[in-house]
Coordinates of C-alpha atoms and ligand atoms in Angstrom, one line a residue:
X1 CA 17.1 -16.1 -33.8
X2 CA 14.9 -13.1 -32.5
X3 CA 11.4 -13.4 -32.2
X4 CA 9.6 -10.1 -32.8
X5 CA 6.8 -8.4 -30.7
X6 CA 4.4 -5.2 -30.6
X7 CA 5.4 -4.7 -26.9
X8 CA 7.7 -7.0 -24.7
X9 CA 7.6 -6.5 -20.9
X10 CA 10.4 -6.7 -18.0
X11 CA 9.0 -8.3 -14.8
X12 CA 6.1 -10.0 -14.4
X13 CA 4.5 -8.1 -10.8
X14 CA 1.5 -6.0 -11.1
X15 CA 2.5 -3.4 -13.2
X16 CA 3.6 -6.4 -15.9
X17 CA 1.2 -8.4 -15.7
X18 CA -2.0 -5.8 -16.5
X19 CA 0.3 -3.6 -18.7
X20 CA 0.7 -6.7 -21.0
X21 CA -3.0 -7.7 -20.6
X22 CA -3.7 -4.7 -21.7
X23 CA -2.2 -4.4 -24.9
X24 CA -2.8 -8.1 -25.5
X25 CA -6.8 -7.3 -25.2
X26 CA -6.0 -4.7 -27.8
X27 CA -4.5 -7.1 -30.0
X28 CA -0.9 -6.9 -29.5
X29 CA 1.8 -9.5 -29.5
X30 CA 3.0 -9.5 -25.8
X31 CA 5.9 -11.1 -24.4
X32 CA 6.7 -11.0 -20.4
X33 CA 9.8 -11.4 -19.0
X34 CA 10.0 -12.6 -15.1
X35 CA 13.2 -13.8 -13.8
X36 CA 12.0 -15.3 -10.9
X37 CA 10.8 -18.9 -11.1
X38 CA 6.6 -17.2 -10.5
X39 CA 5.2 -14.4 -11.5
X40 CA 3.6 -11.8 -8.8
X41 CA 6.2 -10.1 -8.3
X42 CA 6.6 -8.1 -4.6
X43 CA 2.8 -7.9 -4.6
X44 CA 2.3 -11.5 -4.3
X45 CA 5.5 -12.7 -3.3
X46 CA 6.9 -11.2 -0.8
X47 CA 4.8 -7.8 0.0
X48 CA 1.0 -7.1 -0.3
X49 CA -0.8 -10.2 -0.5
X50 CA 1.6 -12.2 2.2
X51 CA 1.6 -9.3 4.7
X52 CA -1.9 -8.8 4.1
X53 CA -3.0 -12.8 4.5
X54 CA -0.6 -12.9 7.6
X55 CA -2.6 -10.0 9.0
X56 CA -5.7 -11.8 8.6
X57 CA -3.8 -15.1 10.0
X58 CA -2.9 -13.3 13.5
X59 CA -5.9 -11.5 14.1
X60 CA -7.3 -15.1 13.7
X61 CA -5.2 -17.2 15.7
X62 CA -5.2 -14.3 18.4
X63 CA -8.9 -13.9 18.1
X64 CA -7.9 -10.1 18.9
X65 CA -11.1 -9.0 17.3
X66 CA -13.5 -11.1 19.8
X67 CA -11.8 -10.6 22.9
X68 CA -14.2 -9.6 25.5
X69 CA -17.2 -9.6 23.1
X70 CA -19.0 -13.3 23.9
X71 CA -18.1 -13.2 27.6
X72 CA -15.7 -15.6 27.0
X73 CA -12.2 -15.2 27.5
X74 CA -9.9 -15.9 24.6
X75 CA -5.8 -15.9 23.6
X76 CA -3.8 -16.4 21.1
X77 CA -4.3 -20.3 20.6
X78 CA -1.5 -21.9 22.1
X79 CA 0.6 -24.7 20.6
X80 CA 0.0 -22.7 17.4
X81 CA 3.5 -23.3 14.5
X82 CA 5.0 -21.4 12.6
X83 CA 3.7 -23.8 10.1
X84 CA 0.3 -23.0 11.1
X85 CA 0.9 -19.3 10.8
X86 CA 2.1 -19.8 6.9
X87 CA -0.4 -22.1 6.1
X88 CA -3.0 -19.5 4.5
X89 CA -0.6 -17.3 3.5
X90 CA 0.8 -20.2 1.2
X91 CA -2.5 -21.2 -0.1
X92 CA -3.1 -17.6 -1.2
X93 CA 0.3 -17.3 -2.7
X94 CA -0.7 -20.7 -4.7
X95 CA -4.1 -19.0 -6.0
X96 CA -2.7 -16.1 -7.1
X97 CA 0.4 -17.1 -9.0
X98 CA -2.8 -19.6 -10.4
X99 CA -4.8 -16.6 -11.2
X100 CA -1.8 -14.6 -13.0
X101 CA -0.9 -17.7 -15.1
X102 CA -4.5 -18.0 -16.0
X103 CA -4.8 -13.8 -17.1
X104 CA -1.6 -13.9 -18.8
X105 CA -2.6 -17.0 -21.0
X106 CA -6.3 -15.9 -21.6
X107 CA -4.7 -12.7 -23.1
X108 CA -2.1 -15.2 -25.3
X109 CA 0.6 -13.1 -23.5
X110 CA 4.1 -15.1 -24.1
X111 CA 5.9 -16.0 -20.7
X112 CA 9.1 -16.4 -20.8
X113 CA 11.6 -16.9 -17.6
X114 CA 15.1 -15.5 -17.5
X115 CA 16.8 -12.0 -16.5
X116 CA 15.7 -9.3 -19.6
X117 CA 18.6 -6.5 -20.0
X118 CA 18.1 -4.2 -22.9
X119 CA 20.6 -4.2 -25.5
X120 CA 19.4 -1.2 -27.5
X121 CA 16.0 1.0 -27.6
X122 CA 14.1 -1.9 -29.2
X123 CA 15.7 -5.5 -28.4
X124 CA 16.0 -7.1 -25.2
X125 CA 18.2 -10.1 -24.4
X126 CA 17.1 -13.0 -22.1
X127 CA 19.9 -14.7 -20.3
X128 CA 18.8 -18.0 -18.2
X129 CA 21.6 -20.3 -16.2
X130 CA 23.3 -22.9 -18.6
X131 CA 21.6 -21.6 -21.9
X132 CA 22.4 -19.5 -24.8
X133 CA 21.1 -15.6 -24.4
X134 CA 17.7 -15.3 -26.8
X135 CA 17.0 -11.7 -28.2
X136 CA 13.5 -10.6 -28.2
X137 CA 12.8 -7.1 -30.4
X138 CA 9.6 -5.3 -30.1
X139 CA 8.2 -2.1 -31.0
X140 CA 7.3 -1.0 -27.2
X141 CA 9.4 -2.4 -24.2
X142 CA 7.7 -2.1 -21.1
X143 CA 10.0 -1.9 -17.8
X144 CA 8.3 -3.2 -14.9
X145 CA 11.0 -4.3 -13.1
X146 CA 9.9 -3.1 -9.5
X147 CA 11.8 -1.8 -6.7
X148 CA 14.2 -3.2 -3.8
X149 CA 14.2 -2.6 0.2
X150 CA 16.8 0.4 0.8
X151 CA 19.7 -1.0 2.8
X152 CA 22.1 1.2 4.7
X153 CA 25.5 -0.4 3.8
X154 CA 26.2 -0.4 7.5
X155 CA 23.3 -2.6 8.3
X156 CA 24.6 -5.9 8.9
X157 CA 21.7 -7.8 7.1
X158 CA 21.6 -11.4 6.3
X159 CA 18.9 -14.0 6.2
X160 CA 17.5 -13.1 9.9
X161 CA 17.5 -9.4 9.5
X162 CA 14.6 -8.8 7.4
X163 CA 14.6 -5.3 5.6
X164 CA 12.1 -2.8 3.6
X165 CA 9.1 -3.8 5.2
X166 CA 5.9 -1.8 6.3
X167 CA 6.9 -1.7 9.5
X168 CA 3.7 -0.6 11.3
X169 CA 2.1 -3.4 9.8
X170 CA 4.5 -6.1 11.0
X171 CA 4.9 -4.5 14.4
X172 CA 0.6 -5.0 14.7
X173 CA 1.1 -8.3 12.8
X174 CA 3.3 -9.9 15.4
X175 CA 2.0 -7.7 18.3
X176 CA -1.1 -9.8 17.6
X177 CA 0.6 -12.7 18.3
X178 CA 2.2 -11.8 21.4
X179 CA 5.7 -11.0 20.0
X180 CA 7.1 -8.2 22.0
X181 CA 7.6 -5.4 19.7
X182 CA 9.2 -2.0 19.7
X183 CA 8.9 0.0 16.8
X184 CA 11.3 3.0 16.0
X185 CA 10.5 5.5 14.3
X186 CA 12.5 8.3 13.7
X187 CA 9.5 10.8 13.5
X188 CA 7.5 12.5 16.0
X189 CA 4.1 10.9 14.7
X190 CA 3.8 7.3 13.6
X191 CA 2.6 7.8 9.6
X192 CA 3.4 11.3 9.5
X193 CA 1.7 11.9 6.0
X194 CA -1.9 10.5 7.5
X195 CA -4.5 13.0 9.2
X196 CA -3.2 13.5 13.1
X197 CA -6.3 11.8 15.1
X198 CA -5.6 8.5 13.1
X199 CA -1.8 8.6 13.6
X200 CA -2.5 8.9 17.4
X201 CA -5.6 6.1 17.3
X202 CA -3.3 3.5 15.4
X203 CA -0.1 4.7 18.6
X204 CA -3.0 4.4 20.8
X205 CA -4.2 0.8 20.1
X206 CA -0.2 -0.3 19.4
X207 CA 0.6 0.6 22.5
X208 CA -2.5 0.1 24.5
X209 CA -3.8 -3.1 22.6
X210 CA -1.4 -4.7 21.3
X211 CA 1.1 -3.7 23.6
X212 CA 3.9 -2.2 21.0
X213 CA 6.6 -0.3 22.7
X214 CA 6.5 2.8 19.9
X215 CA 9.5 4.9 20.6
X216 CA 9.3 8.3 18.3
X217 CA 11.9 11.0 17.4
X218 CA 13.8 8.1 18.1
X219 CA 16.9 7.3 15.5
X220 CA 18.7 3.8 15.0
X221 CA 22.2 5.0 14.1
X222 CA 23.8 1.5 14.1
X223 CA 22.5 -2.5 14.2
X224 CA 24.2 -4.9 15.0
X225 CA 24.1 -8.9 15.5
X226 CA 25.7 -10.4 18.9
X227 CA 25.9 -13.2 20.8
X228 CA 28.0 -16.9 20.1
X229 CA 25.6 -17.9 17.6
X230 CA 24.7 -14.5 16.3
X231 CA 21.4 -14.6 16.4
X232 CA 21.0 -11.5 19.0
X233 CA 20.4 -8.3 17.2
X234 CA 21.1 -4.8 18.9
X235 CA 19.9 -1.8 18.0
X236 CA 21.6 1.2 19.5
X237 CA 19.4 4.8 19.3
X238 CA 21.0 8.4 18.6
X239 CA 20.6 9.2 22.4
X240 CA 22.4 6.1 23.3
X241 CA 20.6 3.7 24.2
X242 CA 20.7 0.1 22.9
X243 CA 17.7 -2.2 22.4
X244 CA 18.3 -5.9 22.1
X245 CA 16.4 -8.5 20.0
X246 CA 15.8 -11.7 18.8
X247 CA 15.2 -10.6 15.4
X248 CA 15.8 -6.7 13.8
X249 CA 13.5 -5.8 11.2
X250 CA 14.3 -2.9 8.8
X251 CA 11.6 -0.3 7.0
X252 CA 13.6 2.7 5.3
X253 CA 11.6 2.8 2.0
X254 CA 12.7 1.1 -1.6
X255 CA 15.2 1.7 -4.6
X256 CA 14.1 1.3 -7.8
X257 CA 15.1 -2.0 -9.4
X258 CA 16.9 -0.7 -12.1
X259 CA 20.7 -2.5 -12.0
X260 CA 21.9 -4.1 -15.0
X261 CA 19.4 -3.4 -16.8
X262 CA 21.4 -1.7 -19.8
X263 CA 18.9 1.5 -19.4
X264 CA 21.9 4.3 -19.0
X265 CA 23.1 2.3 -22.2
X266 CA 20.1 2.8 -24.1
X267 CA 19.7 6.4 -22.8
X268 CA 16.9 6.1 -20.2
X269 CA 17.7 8.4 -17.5
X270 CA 17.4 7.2 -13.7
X271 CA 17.6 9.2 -10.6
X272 CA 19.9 8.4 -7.3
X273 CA 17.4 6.3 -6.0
X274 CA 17.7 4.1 -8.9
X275 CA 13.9 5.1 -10.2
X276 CA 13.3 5.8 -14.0
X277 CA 12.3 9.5 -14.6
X278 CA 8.9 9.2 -16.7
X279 CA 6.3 12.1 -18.1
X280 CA 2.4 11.8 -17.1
X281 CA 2.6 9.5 -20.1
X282 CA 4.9 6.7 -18.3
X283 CA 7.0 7.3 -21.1
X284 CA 11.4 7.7 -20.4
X285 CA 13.9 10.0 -22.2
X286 CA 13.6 6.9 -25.3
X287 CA 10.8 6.9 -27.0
X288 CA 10.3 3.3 -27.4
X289 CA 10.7 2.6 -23.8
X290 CA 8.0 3.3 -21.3
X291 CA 8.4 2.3 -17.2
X292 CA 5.4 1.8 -14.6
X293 CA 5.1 0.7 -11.4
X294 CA 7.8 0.9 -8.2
X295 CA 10.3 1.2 -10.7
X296 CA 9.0 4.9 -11.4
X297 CA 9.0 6.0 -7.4
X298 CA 6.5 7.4 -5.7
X299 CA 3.5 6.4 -4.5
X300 CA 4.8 2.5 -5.1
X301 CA 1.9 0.7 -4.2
X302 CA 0.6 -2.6 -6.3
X303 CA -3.0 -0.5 -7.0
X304 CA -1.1 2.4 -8.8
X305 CA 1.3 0.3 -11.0
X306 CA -1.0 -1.8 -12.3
X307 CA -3.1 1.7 -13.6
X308 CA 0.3 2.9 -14.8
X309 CA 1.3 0.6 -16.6
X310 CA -2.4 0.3 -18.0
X311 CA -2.3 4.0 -19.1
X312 CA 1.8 3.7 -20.3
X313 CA 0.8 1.1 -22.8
X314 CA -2.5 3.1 -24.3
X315 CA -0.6 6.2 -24.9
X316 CA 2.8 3.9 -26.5
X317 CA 0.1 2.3 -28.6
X318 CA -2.2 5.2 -28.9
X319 CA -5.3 3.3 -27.5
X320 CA -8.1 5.4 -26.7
X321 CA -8.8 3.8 -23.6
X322 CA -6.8 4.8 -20.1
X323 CA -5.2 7.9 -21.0
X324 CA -4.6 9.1 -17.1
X325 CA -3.6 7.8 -13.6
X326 CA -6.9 8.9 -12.1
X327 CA -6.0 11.6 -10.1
X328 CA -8.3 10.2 -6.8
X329 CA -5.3 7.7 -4.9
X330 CA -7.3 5.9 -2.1
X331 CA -4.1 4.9 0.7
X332 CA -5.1 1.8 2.5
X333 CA -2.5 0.8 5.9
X334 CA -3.2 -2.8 6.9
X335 CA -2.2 -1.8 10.5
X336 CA -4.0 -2.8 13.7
X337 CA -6.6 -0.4 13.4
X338 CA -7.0 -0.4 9.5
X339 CA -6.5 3.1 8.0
X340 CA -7.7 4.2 5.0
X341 CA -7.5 8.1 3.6
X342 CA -8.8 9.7 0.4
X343 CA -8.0 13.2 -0.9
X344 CA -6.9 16.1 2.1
X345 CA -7.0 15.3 5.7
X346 CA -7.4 17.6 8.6
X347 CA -3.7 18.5 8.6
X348 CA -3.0 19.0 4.5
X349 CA -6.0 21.2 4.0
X350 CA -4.9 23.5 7.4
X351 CA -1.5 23.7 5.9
X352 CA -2.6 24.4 2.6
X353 CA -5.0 27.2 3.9
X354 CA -8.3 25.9 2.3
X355 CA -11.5 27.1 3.9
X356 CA -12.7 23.6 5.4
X357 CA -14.8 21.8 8.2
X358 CA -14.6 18.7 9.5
X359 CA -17.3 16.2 10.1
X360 CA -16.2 12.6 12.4
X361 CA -18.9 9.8 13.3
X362 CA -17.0 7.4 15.7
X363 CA -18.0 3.8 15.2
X364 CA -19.0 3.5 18.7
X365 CA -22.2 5.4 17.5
X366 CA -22.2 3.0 15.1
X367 CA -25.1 -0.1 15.6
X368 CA -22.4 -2.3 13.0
X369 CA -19.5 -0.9 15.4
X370 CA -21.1 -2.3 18.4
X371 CA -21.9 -5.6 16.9
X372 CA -18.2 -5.7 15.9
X373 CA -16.9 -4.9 18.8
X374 CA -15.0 -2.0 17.2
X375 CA -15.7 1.1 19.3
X376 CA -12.3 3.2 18.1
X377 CA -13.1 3.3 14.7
X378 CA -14.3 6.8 13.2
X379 CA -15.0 8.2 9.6
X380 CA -13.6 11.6 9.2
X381 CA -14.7 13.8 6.8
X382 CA -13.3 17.2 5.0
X383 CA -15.2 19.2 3.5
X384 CA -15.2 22.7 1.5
X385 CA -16.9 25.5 3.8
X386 CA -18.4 27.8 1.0
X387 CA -20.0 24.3 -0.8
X388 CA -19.8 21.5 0.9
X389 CA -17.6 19.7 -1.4
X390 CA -16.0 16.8 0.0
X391 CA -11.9 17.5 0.0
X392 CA -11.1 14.0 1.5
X393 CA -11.9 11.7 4.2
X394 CA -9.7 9.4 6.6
X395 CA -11.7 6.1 8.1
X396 CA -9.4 4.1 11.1
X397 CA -11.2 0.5 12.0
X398 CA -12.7 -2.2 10.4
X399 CA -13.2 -2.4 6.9
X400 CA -11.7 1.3 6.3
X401 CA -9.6 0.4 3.4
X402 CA -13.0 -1.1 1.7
X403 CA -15.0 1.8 2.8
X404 CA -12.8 4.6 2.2
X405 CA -13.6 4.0 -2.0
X406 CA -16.9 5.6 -1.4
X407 CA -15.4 8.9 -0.4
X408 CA -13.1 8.2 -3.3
X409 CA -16.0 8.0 -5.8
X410 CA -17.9 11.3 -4.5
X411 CA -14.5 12.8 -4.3
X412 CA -14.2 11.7 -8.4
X413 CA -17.7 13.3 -8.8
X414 CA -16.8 16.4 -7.0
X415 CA -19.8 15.2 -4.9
X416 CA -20.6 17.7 -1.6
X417 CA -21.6 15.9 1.8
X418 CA -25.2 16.6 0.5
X419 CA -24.7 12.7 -0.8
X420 CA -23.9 10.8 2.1
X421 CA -26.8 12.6 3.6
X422 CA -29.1 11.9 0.9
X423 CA -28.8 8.3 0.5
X424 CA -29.9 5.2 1.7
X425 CA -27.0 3.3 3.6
X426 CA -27.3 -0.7 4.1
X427 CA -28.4 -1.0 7.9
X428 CA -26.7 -1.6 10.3
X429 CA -23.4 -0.9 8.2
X430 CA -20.3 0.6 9.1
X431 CA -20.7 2.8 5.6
X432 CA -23.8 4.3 8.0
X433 CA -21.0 6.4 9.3
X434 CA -20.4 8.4 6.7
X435 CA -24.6 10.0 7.2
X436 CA -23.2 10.9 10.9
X437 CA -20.0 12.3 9.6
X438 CA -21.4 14.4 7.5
X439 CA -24.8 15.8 9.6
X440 CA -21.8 16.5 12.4
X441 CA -20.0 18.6 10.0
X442 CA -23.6 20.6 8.8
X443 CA -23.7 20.9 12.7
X444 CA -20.3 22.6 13.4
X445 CA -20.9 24.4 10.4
X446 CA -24.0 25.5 12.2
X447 CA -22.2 26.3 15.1
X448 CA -19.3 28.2 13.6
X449 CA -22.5 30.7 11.9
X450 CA -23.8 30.4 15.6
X451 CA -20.6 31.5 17.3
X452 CA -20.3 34.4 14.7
X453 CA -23.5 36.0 15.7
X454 CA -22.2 36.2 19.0
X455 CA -23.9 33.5 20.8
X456 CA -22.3 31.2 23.1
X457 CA -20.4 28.3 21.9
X458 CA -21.7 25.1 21.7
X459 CA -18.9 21.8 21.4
Ligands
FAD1 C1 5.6 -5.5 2.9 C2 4.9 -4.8 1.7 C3 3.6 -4.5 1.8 C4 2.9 -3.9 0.8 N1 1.6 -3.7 0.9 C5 0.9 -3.1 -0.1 C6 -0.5 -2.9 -0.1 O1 -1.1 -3.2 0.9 N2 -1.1 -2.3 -1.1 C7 -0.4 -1.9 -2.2 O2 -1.1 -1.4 -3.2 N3 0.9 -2.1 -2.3 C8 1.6 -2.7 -1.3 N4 2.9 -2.9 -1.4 C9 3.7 -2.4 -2.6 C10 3.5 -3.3 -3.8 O3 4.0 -4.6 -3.4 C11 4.3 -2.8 -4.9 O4 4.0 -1.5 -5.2 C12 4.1 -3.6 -6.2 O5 4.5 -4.9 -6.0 C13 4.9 -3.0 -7.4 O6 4.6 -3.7 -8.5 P1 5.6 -3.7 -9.8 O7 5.0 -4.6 -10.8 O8 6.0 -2.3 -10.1 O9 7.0 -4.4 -9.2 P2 7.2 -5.8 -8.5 O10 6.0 -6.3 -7.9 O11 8.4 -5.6 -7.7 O12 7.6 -6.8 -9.7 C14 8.7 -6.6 -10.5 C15 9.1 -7.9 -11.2 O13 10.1 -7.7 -12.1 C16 11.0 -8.8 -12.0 N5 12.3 -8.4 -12.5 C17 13.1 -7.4 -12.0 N6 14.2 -7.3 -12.8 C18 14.1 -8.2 -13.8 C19 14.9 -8.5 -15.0 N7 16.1 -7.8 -15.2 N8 14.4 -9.4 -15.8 C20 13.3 -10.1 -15.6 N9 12.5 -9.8 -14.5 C21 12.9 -8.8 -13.7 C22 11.0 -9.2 -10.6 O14 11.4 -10.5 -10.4 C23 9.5 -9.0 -10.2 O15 8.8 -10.2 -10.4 C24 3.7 -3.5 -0.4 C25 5.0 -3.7 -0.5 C26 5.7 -4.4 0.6 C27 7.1 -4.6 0.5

C-alpha cells in the first residue's frame, strides 16, 4: 500500500522539522521521515544545543565568569562527574525532542521512523529493521537529510576519537574545566573568516584565560592511537613534532549526508562533497525534489536550514509567504569570549576596497561590562564613509550572539549609525555599546577631515 502526501520530508533536524510545519500551516498533508529513534537531528542531538548547554555547564561549574569579581576566590568545583557535567545537557535534549514532538503534531505533521531512500521523483520507500519496506508518494519530497563530520580515511577514529566538531568551541568548553588543551589549527589566525581584533581576543583569552595551547600554521598530517590499551592518541605535526593525548578530537568541516539515498538515481545532482546542488529556490536538477539545510553546503548552521527549507517549500507550493533566505546572516561562535559578526568586518570591507570607518566601544567603558566582570568585550562597528550606513559589526563578549541581531536589523533597514546614536538604550546594558561605537566612529571620522586639513593627528 502507499499512502499519498502533498509534501513528504527526509530527516527530521531543523531544516525538516520547520519545512514540514510550514507547509502543514498552509494546509498540506506532511509526512517526516527520521531514521533515528528522536527527532532534532545534529542541532539537538549531537551539535548546537548539546555543545551550547555544555558551554553553559562549564562556565558554571568553573565559575570562570565570577572569578575575581566577589573577592572571593573560586575553582572549578571539585568532586564534580562526568554525570554532573551531562546532567543539563540531558534535560535540554529531553525538552527539546519534547518541543519538536509537540510542533510536529500541532501542525498534524505524520512522523514516521525508518531510513527514506527515493525510489523515483515522487515516491519514497521506508525501510525499518525486521519489517516490510512502506512506500510513501507525494507531490513535493523534501530532502533534509543533514550533513556528516569529514573523516580523513587515514584518521584512525573509533568511539574515543571524536570527529567534526567546532573545535574552538570544545577547546574553551573543556579549557573551562581545566582539561589541558592544545588546539591546532592549520591557519595562521584562529577563525580566519571573522574580523582580525576578534580572532586575536578569542587567541588571547584561550591562551591567557583559559590556558589553551593554540598552535597556528600548524598541520596534523597523521593521528594515531598508542599505548597497551590504546587509549593514547598522538598527533604528529608537518614540522615533526608529535603531541600526545588522552583523547584526539577532529574539526575538518562536514559532507553532505547524501549516501544511499537513490538521488543520482532519480537525477538530483550532488557535488564531491556529497552536498545537493540547489537554485536560490532550494530546488535540485528534479523538479519535484527540493533540499535545505547542511545537506545543501554552505553556511550549514541550524538558523539557516530551518529558513531554507521554510522558503524551499513556499516556492514548491507556490505560497506567497518566504520567498527568500534573507540576505542579513548573523554568525554566532559559542567560544570563550562569545563572537558574534553581522554583515562586513574590518578585514572584508579593506579587501573589498569600500570606502569605510570603523567605530569600537570596549565593554570595559561599559557600566554593564563592569558589573559583569567582562572588561575584553568590544562592539565593532563598520560603517560607509560618504553615509554612514552601517556595513556590519563584530561584538566578542557576553551576550554578543544576542546582541549582534541589532546590527543585523539596522543592517536589514539599511539603517546609518545615526540610529544607535539616536536611541534610547536600556541602562546599564551591554547594547549601550553600540551609542559609544558609533559616536567613536563620528569621531575618527572627524579626525580623518581633521588630519586632511593639515592639522596634527589626534588617536
Ligand atoms: C558541534 C556543532 C555545533 C554546532 N553549533 C551550531 C550553532 O551554534 N548554531 C547553528 O546555527 N548551527 C550549529 N551547528 C550546525 C547545525 O547543527 C546544523 O546546521 C543543523 O543541524 C543542520 O540541520 P539539518 O536539518 O539540515 O540537518 P541535521 O540536523 O543533520 O538533520 C538531518 C536529519 O536527517 C536524518 N536522516 C538522514 N538520512 C536519513 C534517511 N535516509 N532517512 C531518514 N532520515 C534521515 C538524520 O537522522 C537527522 O535527524 C553545529 C553543528 C555541530 C556539529
Amino acid at each position: 500500500m502507499t499512502d499519498h502526501y502533498d509534501l513528504v520530508v527526509i530527516g527530521a533536524g531543523p531544516a525538516g522539522e520547520k519545512g514540514a510545519a510550514q507547509a502543514a500551516y498552509f494546509g498540506k498533508r506532511v509526512c517526516v521521515v527520521e531514521r533515528a529513534p528522536r527527532p532534532g537531528g545534529a542541532a539537538v542531538n549531537s551539535g548546537t544545543i548539546p555543545s551550547k548547554t555544555l558551554r553553559e555547564t562549564a562556565l558554571h561549574f568553573s565559575q570562570l565568569r565570577q572569578r575575581g569579581l566577589y573577592g572571593v576566590d573560586v575553582h572549578v568545583q571539585p568532586n564534580i562527574t562526568i554525570a554532573d557535567f551531562m546532567y543539563r545537557e540531558r534535560a535540554v535534549v529531553d525538552a527539546e525532542w519534547q518541543l519538536i514532538g509537540e510542533n510536529l503534531a500541532r501542525h498534524h505533521v505524520t512522523v514516521v521512523q525508518g531510513v527514506a531512500t527515493i525510489v523515483d521523483p515522487h515516491a519514497v520507500e521506508v525501510t525499518r529493521y525486521g519489517e516490510e519496506p512502506h512506500r510513501l508518494s507525494a507531490e513535493v519530497i523534501l530532502v533534509a537529510t543533514g550533513s556528516h563530520p569529514l573523516r580523513p580515511p587515514d584518521f584512525p577514529f573509533d568511539d574515543e576519537l571524536g570527529g567534526g566538531v567546532v573545535g574552538c568551541e570544545y577547546a574553551a568548553i573543556f579549557a573551562a574545566l581545566g582539561v589541558r588543551v592544545t588546539l591546532v589549527n592549520e591557519r595562521s589566525r584562529l577563525l580566519s573568516q571573522l574580523d582580525h581584533e576578534a580572532s586575536e581576543a578569542l587567541r588571547s583569552d584561550l591562551t591567557r584565560r583559559l590556558a589553551v595551547q593554540v598552535l597556528l600554521d600548524a598541520q596534523a598530517t597523521e593521528v594515531r592511537v598508542e599505548g597497551d590499551d590504546k587509549k593514547v592518541g598522538v598527533v604528529r605535526l608537518r614540522d615533526g613534532t608529535e603531541l600526545v593525548a588522552d583523547c584526539v578530537l577532529v574539526s575538518l568541516g562536514r559532507e553532505g549526508a547524501t549516501r544511499g539515498l537513490g538521488l543520482a538515481e532519480a537525477g538530483v545532482r550532488i557535488n564531491e562533497r556529497g552536498f545537493i546542488l540547489v537554485d536560490e529556490h532550494y530546488r535540485t536538477t528534479v523538479p519535484s525534489i527540493i533540499a535545505a539545510g547542511d545537506v545543501v553546503g554552505f553556511p550549514a548552521l541550524a538558523s539557516t536550514s530551518m529558513e531554507q527549507a521554510r522558503v524551499a517549500v513556499c516556492h514548491a507550493f507556490d505560497l506567497k509567504y518566504k520567498q527568500r533566505l534573507a540576505n542579513v546572516i548573523p554568525y554566532g561562535v559559542w567560544t570563550i569570549p562569545e563572537i558574534a559578526c553581522v554583515g562586513e568586518s574590518e578585514d572584508s570591507a579593506r579587501q573589498k576596497g569600500l570606502n569605510f570607518e570603523i567605530g569600537k566601544a570596549s565593554y570595559r567603558l561599559n557600566a554593564r561590562g563592569q558589573i559583569i566582570g567582562d572588561l575584553d568585550g568590544f562592539v565593532k562597528l563598520v560603517f560607509h564613509r560618504e553615509d554612514q550606513r552601517l556595513l556590519g559589526c563584530t561584538i566578542v563578549g557576553e551576550t554578543a550572539c544576542e546582541l549582534i541581531h541589532v546590527a543585523a536589523a539596522v543592517l536589514a533597514f539599511e539603517g546609518t549609525i545615526d540610529y544607535f546614536i539616536q536611541s534610547v538604550f536600556n541602562y546599564p546594558t551591554l547594547g549601550d555599546a553600540y551609542k559609544y561605537a558609533a559616536y567613536d566612529g563620528l569621531q575618527r571620522l572627524a579626525r580623518r577631515v581633521t588630519n586632511t586639513a593639515g592639522l596634527p593627528r589626534v588617536e
